[in-house]
Short mmCIF file of C-alpha atoms in Angstrom, two decimals:
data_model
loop_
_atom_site.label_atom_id
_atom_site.label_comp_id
_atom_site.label_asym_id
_atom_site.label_seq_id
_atom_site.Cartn_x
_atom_site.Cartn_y
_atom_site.Cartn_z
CA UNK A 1 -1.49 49.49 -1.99
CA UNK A 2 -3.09 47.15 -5.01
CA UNK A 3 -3.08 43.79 -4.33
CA UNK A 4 -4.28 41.40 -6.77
CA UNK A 5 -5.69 37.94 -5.13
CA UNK A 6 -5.86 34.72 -7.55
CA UNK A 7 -8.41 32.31 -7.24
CA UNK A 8 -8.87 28.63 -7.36
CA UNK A 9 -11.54 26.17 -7.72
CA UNK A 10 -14.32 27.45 -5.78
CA UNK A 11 -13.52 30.88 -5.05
CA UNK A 12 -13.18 31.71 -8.75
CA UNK A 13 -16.40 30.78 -9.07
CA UNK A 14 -17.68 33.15 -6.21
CA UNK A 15 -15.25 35.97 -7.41
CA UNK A 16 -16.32 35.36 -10.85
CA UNK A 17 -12.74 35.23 -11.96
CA UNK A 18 -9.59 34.28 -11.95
CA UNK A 19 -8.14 37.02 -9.74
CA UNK A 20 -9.84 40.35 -7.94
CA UNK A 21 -7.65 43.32 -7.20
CA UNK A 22 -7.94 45.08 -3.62
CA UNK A 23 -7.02 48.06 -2.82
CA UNK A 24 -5.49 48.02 0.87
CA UNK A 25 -3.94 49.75 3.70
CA UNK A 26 -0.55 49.70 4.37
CA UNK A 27 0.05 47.12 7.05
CA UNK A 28 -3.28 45.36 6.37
CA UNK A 29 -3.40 41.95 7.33
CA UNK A 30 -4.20 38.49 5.86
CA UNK A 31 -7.51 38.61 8.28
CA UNK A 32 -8.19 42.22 7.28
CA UNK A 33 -8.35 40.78 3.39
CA UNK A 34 -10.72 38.16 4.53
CA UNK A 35 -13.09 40.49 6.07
CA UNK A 36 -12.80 42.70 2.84
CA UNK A 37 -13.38 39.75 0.33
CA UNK A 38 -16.05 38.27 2.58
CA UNK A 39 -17.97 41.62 2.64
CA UNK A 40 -17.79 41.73 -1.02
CA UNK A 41 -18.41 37.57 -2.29
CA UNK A 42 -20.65 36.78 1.13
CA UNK A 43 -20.81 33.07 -0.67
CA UNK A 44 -17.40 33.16 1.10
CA UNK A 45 -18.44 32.63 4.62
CA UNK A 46 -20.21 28.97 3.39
CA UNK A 47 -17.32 27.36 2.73
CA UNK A 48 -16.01 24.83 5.34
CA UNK A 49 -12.17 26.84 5.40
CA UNK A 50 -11.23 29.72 3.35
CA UNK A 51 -7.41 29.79 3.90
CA UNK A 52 -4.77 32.20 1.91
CA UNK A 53 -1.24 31.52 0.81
CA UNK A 54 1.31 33.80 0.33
CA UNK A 55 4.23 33.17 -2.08
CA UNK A 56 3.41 29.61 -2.08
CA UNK A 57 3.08 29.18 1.73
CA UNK A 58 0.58 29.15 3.97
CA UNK A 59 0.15 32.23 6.55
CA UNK A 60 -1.73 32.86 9.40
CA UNK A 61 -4.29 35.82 9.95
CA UNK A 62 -1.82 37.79 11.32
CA UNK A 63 0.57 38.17 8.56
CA UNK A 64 0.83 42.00 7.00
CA UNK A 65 1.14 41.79 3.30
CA UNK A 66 3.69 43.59 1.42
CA UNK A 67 3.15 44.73 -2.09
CA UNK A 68 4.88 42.08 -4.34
CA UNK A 69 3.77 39.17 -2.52
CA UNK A 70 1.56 36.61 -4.81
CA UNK A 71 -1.78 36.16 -2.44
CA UNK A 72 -3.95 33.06 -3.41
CA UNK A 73 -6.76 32.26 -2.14
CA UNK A 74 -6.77 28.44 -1.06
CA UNK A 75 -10.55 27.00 -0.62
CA UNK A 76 -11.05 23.79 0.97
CA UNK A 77 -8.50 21.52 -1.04
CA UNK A 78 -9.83 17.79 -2.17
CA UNK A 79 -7.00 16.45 -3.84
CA UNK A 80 -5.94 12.51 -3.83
CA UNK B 1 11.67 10.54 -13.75
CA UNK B 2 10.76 13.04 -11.35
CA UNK B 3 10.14 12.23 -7.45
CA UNK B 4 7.07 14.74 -6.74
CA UNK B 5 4.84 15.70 -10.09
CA UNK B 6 1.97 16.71 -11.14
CA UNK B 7 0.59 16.03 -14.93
CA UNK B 8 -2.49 16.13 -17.30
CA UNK B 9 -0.81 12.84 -18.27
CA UNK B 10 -1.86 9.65 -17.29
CA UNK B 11 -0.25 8.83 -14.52
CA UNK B 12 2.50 5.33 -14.32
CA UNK B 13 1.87 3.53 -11.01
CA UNK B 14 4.67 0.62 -12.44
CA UNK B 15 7.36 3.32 -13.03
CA UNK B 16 6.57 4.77 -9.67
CA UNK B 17 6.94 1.43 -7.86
CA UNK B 18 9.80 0.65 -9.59
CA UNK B 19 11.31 4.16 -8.55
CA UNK B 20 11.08 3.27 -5.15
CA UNK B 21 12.62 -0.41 -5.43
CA UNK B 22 16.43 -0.48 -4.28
CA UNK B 23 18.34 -3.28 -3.38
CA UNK B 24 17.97 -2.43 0.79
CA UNK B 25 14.52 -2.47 0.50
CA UNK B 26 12.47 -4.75 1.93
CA UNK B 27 8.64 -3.69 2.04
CA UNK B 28 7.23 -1.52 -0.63
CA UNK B 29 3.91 -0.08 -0.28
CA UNK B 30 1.70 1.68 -3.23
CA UNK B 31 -1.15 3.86 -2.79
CA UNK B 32 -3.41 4.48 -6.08
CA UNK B 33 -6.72 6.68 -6.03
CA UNK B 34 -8.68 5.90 -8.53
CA UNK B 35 -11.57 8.07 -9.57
CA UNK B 36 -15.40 6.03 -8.62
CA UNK B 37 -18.15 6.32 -10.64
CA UNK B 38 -20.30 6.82 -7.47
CA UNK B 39 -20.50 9.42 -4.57
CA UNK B 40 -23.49 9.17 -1.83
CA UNK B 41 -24.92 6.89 -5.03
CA UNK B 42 -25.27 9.44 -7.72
CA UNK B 43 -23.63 8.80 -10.84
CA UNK B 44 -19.87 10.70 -11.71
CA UNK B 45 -19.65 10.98 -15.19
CA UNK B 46 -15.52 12.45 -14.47
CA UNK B 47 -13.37 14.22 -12.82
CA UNK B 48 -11.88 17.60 -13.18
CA UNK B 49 -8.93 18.52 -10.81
CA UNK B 50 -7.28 22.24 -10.48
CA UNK B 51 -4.19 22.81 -8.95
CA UNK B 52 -1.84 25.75 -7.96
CA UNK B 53 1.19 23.90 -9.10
CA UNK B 54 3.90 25.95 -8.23
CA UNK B 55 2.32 25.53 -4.08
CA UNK B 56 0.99 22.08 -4.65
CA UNK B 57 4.87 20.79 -5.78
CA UNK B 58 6.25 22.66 -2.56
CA UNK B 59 3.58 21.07 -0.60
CA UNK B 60 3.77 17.49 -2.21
CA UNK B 61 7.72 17.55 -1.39
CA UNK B 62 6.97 18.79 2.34
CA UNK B 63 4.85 15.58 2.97
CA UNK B 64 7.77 12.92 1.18
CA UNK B 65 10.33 14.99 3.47
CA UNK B 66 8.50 14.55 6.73
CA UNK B 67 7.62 10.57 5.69
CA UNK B 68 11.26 9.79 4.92
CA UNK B 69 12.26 11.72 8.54
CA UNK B 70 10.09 9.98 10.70
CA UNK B 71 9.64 6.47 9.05
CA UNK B 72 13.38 6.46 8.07
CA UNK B 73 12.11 5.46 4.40
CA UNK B 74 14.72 5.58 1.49
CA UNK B 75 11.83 6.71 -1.21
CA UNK B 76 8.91 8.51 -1.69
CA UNK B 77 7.62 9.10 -4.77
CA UNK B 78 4.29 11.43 -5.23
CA UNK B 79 2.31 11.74 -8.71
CA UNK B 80 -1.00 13.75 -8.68
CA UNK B 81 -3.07 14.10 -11.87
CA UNK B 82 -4.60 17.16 -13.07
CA UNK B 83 -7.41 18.07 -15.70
CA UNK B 84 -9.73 15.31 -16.52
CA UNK B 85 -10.05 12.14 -14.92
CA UNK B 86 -12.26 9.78 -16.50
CA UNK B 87 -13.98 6.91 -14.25
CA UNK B 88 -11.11 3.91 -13.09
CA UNK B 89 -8.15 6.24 -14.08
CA UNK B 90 -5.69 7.14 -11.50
CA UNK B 91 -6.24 10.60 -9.62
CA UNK B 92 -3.20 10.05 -7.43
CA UNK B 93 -0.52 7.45 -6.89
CA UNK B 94 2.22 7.06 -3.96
CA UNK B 95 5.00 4.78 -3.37
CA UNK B 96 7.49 4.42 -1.21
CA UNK B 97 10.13 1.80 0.33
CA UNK B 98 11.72 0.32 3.33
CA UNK B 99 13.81 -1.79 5.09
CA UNK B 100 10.38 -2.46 6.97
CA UNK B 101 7.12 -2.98 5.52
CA UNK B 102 5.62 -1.39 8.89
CA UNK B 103 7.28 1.84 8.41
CA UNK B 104 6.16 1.49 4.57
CA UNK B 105 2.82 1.20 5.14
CA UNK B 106 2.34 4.24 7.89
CA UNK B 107 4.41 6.32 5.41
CA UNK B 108 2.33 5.57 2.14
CA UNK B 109 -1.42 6.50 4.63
CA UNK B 110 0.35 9.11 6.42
CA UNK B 111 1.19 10.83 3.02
CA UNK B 112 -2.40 10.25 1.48
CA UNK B 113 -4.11 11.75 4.23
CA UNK B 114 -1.65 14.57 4.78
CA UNK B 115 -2.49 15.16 0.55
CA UNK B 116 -6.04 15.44 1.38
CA UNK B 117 -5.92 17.93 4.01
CA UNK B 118 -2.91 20.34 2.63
CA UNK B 119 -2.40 20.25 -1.21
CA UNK B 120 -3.96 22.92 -3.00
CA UNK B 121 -5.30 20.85 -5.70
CA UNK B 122 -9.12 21.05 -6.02
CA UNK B 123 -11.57 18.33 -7.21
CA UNK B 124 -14.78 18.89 -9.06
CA UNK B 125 -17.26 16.04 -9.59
CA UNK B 126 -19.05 16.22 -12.90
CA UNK B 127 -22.57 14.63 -13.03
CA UNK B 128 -25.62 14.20 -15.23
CA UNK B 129 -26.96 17.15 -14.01
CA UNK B 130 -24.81 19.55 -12.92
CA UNK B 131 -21.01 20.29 -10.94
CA UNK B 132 -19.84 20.13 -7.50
CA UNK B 133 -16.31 21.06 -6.05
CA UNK B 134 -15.88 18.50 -3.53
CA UNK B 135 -15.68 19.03 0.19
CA UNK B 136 -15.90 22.89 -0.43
CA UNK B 137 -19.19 23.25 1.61
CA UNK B 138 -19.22 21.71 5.52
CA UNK C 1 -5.04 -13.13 -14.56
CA UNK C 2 -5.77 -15.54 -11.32
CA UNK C 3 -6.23 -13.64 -8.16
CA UNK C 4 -4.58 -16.76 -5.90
CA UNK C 5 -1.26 -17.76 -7.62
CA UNK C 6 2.33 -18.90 -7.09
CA UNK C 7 4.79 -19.29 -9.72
CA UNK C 8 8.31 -19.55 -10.87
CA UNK C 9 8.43 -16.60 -12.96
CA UNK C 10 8.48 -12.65 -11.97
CA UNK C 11 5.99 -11.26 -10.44
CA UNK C 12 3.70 -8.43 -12.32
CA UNK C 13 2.47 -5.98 -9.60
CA UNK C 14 1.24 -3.98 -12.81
CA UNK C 15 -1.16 -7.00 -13.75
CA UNK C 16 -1.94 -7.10 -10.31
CA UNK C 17 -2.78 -3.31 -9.82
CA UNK C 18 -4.91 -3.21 -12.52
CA UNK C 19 -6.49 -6.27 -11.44
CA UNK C 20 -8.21 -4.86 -8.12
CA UNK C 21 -9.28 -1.14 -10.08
CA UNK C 22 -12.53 -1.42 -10.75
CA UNK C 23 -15.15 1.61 -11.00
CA UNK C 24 -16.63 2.19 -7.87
CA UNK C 25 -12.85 1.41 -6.36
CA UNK C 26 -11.68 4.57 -4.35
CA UNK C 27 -8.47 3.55 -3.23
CA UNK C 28 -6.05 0.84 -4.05
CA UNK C 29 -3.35 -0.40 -1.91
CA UNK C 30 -0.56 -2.66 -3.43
CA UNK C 31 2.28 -4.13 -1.04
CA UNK C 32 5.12 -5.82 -2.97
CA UNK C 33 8.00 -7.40 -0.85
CA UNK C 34 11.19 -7.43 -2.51
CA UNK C 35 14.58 -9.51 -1.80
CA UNK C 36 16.83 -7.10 0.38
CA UNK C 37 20.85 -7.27 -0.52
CA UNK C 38 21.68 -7.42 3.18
CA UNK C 39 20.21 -9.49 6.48
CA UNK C 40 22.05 -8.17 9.35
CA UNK C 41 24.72 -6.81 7.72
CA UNK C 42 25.46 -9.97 6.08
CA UNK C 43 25.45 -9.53 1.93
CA UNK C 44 22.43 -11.64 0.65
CA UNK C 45 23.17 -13.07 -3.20
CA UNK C 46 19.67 -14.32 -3.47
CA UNK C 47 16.85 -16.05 -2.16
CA UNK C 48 15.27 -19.77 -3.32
CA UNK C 49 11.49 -19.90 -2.21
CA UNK C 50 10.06 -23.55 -1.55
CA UNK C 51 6.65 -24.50 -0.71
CA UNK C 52 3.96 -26.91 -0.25
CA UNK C 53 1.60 -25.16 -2.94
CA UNK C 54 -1.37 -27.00 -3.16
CA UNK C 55 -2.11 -26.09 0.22
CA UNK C 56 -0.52 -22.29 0.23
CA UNK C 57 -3.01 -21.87 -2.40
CA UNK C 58 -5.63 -22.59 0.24
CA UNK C 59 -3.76 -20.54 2.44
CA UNK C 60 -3.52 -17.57 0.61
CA UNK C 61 -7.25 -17.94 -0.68
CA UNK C 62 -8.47 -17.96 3.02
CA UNK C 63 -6.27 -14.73 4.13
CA UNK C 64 -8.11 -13.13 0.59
CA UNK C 65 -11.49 -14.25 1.76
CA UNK C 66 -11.34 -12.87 5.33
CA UNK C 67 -9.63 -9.57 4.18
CA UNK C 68 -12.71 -9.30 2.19
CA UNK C 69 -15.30 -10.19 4.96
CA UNK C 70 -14.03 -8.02 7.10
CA UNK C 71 -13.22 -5.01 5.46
CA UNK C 72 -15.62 -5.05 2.50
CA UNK C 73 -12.76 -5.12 -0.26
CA UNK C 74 -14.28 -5.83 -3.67
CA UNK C 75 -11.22 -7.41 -4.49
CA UNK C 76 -7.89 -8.78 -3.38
CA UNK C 77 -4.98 -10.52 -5.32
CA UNK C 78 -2.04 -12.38 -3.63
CA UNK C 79 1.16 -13.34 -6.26
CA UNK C 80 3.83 -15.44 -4.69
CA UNK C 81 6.65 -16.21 -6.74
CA UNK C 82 8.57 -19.52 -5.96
CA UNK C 83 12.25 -21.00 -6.52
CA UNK C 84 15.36 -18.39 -6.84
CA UNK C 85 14.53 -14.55 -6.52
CA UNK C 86 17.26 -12.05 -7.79
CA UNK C 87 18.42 -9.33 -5.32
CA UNK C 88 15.38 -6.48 -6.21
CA UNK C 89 13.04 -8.49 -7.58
CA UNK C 90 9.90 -9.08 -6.16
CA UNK C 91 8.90 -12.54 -4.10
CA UNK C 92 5.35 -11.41 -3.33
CA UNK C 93 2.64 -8.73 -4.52
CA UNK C 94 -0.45 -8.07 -2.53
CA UNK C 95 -3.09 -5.87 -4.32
CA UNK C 96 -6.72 -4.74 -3.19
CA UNK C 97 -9.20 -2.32 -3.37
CA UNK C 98 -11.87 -0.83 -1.49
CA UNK C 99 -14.46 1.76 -1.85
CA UNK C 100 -12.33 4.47 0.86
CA UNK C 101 -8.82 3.78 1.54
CA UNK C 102 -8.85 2.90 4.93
CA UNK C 103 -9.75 -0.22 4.53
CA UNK C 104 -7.60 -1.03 1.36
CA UNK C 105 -4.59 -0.44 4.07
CA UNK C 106 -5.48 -2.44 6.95
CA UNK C 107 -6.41 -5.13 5.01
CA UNK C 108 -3.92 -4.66 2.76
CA UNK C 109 -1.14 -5.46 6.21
CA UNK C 110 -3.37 -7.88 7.57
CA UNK C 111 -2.56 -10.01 4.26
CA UNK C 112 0.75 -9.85 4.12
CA UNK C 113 1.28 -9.90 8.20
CA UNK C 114 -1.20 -13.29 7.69
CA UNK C 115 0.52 -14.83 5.22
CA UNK C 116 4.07 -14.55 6.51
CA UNK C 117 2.55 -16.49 9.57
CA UNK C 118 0.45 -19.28 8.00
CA UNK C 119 0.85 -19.79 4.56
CA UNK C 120 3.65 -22.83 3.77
CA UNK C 121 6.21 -21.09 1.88
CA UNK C 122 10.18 -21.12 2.93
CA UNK C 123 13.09 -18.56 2.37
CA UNK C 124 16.20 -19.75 2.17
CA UNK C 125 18.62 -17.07 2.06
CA UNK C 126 22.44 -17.98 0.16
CA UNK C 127 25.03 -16.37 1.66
CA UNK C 128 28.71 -16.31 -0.32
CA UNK C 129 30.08 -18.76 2.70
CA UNK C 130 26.47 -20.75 3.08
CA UNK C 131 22.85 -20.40 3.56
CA UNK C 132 20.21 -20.79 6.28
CA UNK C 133 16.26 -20.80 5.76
CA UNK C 134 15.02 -17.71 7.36
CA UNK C 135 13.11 -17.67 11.40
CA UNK C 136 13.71 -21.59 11.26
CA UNK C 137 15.32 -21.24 14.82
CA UNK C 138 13.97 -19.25 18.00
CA UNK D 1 -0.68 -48.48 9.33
CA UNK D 2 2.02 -46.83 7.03
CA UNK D 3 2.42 -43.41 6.73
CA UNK D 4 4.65 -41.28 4.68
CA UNK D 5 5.82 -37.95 5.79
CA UNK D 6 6.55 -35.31 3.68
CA UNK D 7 8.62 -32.56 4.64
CA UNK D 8 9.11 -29.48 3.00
CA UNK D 9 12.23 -26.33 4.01
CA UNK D 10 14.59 -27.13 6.84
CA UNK D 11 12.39 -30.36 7.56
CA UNK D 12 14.34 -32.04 4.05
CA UNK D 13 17.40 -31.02 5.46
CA UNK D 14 16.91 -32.47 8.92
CA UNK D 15 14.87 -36.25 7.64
CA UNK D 16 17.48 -35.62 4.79
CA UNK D 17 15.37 -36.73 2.19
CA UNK D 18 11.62 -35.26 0.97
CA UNK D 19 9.61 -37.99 2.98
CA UNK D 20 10.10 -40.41 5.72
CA UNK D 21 8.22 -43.25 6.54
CA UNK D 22 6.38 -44.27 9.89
CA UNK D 23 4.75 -47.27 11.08
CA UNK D 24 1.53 -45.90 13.50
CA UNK D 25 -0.24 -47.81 15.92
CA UNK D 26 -3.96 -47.66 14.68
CA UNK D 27 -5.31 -44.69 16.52
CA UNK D 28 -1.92 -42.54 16.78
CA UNK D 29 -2.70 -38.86 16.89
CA UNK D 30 -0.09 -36.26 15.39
CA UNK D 31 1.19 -35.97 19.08
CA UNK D 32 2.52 -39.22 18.75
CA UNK D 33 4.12 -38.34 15.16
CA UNK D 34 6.19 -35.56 16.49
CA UNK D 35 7.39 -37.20 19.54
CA UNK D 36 8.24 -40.01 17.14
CA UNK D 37 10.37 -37.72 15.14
CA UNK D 38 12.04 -35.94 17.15
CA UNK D 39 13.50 -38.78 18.82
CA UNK D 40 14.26 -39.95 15.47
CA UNK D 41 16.19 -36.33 14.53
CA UNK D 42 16.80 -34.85 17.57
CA UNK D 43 17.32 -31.31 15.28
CA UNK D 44 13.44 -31.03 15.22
CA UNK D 45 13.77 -30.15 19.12
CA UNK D 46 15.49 -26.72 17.94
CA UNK D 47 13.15 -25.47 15.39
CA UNK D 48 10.57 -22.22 16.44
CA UNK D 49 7.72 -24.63 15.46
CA UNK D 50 7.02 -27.73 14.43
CA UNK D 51 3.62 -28.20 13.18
CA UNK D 52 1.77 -30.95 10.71
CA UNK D 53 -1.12 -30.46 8.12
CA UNK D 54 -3.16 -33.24 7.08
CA UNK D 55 -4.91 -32.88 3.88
CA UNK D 56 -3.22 -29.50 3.10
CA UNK D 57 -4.76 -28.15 6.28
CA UNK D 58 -3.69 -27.84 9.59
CA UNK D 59 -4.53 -30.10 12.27
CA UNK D 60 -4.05 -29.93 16.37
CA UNK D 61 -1.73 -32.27 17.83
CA UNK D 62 -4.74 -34.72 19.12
CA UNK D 63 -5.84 -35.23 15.56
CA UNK D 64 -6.11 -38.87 14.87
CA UNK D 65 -3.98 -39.74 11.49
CA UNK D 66 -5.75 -42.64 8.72
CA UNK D 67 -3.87 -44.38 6.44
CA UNK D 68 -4.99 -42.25 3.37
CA UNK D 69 -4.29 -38.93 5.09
CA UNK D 70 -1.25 -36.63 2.96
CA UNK D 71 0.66 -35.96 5.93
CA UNK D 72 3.44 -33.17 5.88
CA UNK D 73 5.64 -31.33 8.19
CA UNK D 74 5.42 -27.69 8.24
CA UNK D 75 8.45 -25.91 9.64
CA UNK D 76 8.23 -22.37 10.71
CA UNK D 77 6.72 -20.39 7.41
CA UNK D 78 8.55 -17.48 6.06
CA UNK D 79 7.05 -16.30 3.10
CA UNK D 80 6.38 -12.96 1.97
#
């Protein structure tokens, strides 16, 4: 399935972009799109967290993506 | 006006305060972050914040839930600016009221710090010589 | 705007915000205590303030001065306001600032824990069948 | 010597009035002021506190009052 992951503040400057589209697996897993986008932007594994949310929630590693779910990428947040 | 917000306005720390005045309250606390013209002594010339909105709002209204559950306040109210900040404006600002100033004053530090560690909003110092999206590296 | 003051008329914690922001200011903390409508269930129509001001000026200058000291504030302003206070209005505003926000709180609660303690001011609180000036008795 | 006492909150209501009057010994300390009143207004005995400032400042109970001193009582505070 095509996923395409949107980017904020740091990681759309490592991704070049507001959003990259990944192709992945069926049953592929938050941690399985890390190792994917981490393997492609290795400036990735500098930051201090690279967390993702999914429809406006965090989710842990474990969670499978589905097709329509909006995936962004959430880099170390410095808000306040 | 709206409880939890985020705007390329300026933001209104006297209508927030005033939001969270009621006649049962007795203590009411205001947090403003203001944007320094320093970090580790090198000169900010602004501030540029990013936010996923739609996230950030859920997130923002998470925190004011939890704070008026444990601290039994009446109101929180939660403003974050976004876009350019110039030097001595207001970044952030968060007030809320209770019977107590105690429970006022946990609330209003509990929420700032809680903002800091799970808001997706994303701040980029602007310098002299260059850009640097704050507390991105370790 | 004076930083140590006690009037008759209301209180600006606007004025008083903007007071304390100054550029290398990372956080602000403003308390403002307002008259609650009830004291033990009891329905509150107002308070009167009295005090001895030439010396809660002193007062109120020393709890500034050691907030400072101790927690490095850059700046701290302490509004009393004096004589009848409206239901919802405000009877004091603390404001300070600090370069991280830490210290803005604590210091920000030391004031206003301090000055309920020391500084000579009295509430009176007028009931509809009387009044009685507030912690007077054990 | 002659001293005037000022009193300020539940003090006025208790002296009844904004000042009182008391003639010191030479040498009396504020110990001897407050014994002195509250035998005068036995209502002092019930307060939280009872404390005096000389000078707009506050002063122990073995402070030794002069003539010229601005004496006042200072019920229990309650500011803020």
């Amino acid at each position: 399935m095509n996923i395409e992951i949107i980017a904020f503040g740091i990681a759309k400057d490592i991704i070049q972009g507001k959003s990259v589209a990944m192709n992945l697996a069926l049953g592929a897993t938050v941690s399985d799109v890390k190792k994917d986008l981490i393997r492609d932007y290795p400036d990735f594994q500098s930051l201090a967290s690279l967390k993702l949310a999914v429809n406006a929630e965090y989710v842990s590693d474990d969670y499978i993506l589905n097709e329509n779910d909006e995936v962004v990428l959430i880099p170390p947040v410095s808000g306040g | 006006m709206k409880d939890i917000f985020i705007t390329s306005e300026r933001l209104d720390s006297k209508a927030c305060t005033d939001a969270v005045i009621y006649p049962g309250a007795g203590g009411v606390v205001v947090f403003v972050g203001t944007v320094r013209n320093k970090t580790k002594g090198k000169k900010v010339l602004h501030l540029e914040f990013e936010t996923y909105e739609k996230m950030a709002l859920i997130e923002m209204q998470k925190i004011a839930d939890e704070a008026k559950a444990k601290w039994s306040l009446d109101k929180m109210v939660i403003h974050h600016r976004t876009g350019l900040v110039p030097i001595g404006e207001e970044a952030v600002v968060i007030a809320c009221s209770a019977a107590h100033r105690k429970e006022a004053f946990e609330a209003c530090e509990y929420a700032i710090d809680t903002l800091k560690l799970s808001v997706p909003i994303w701040k980029k110092e602007i310098f002299e010589d260059g850009e640097v999206w704050v507390s991105a590296h370790p």
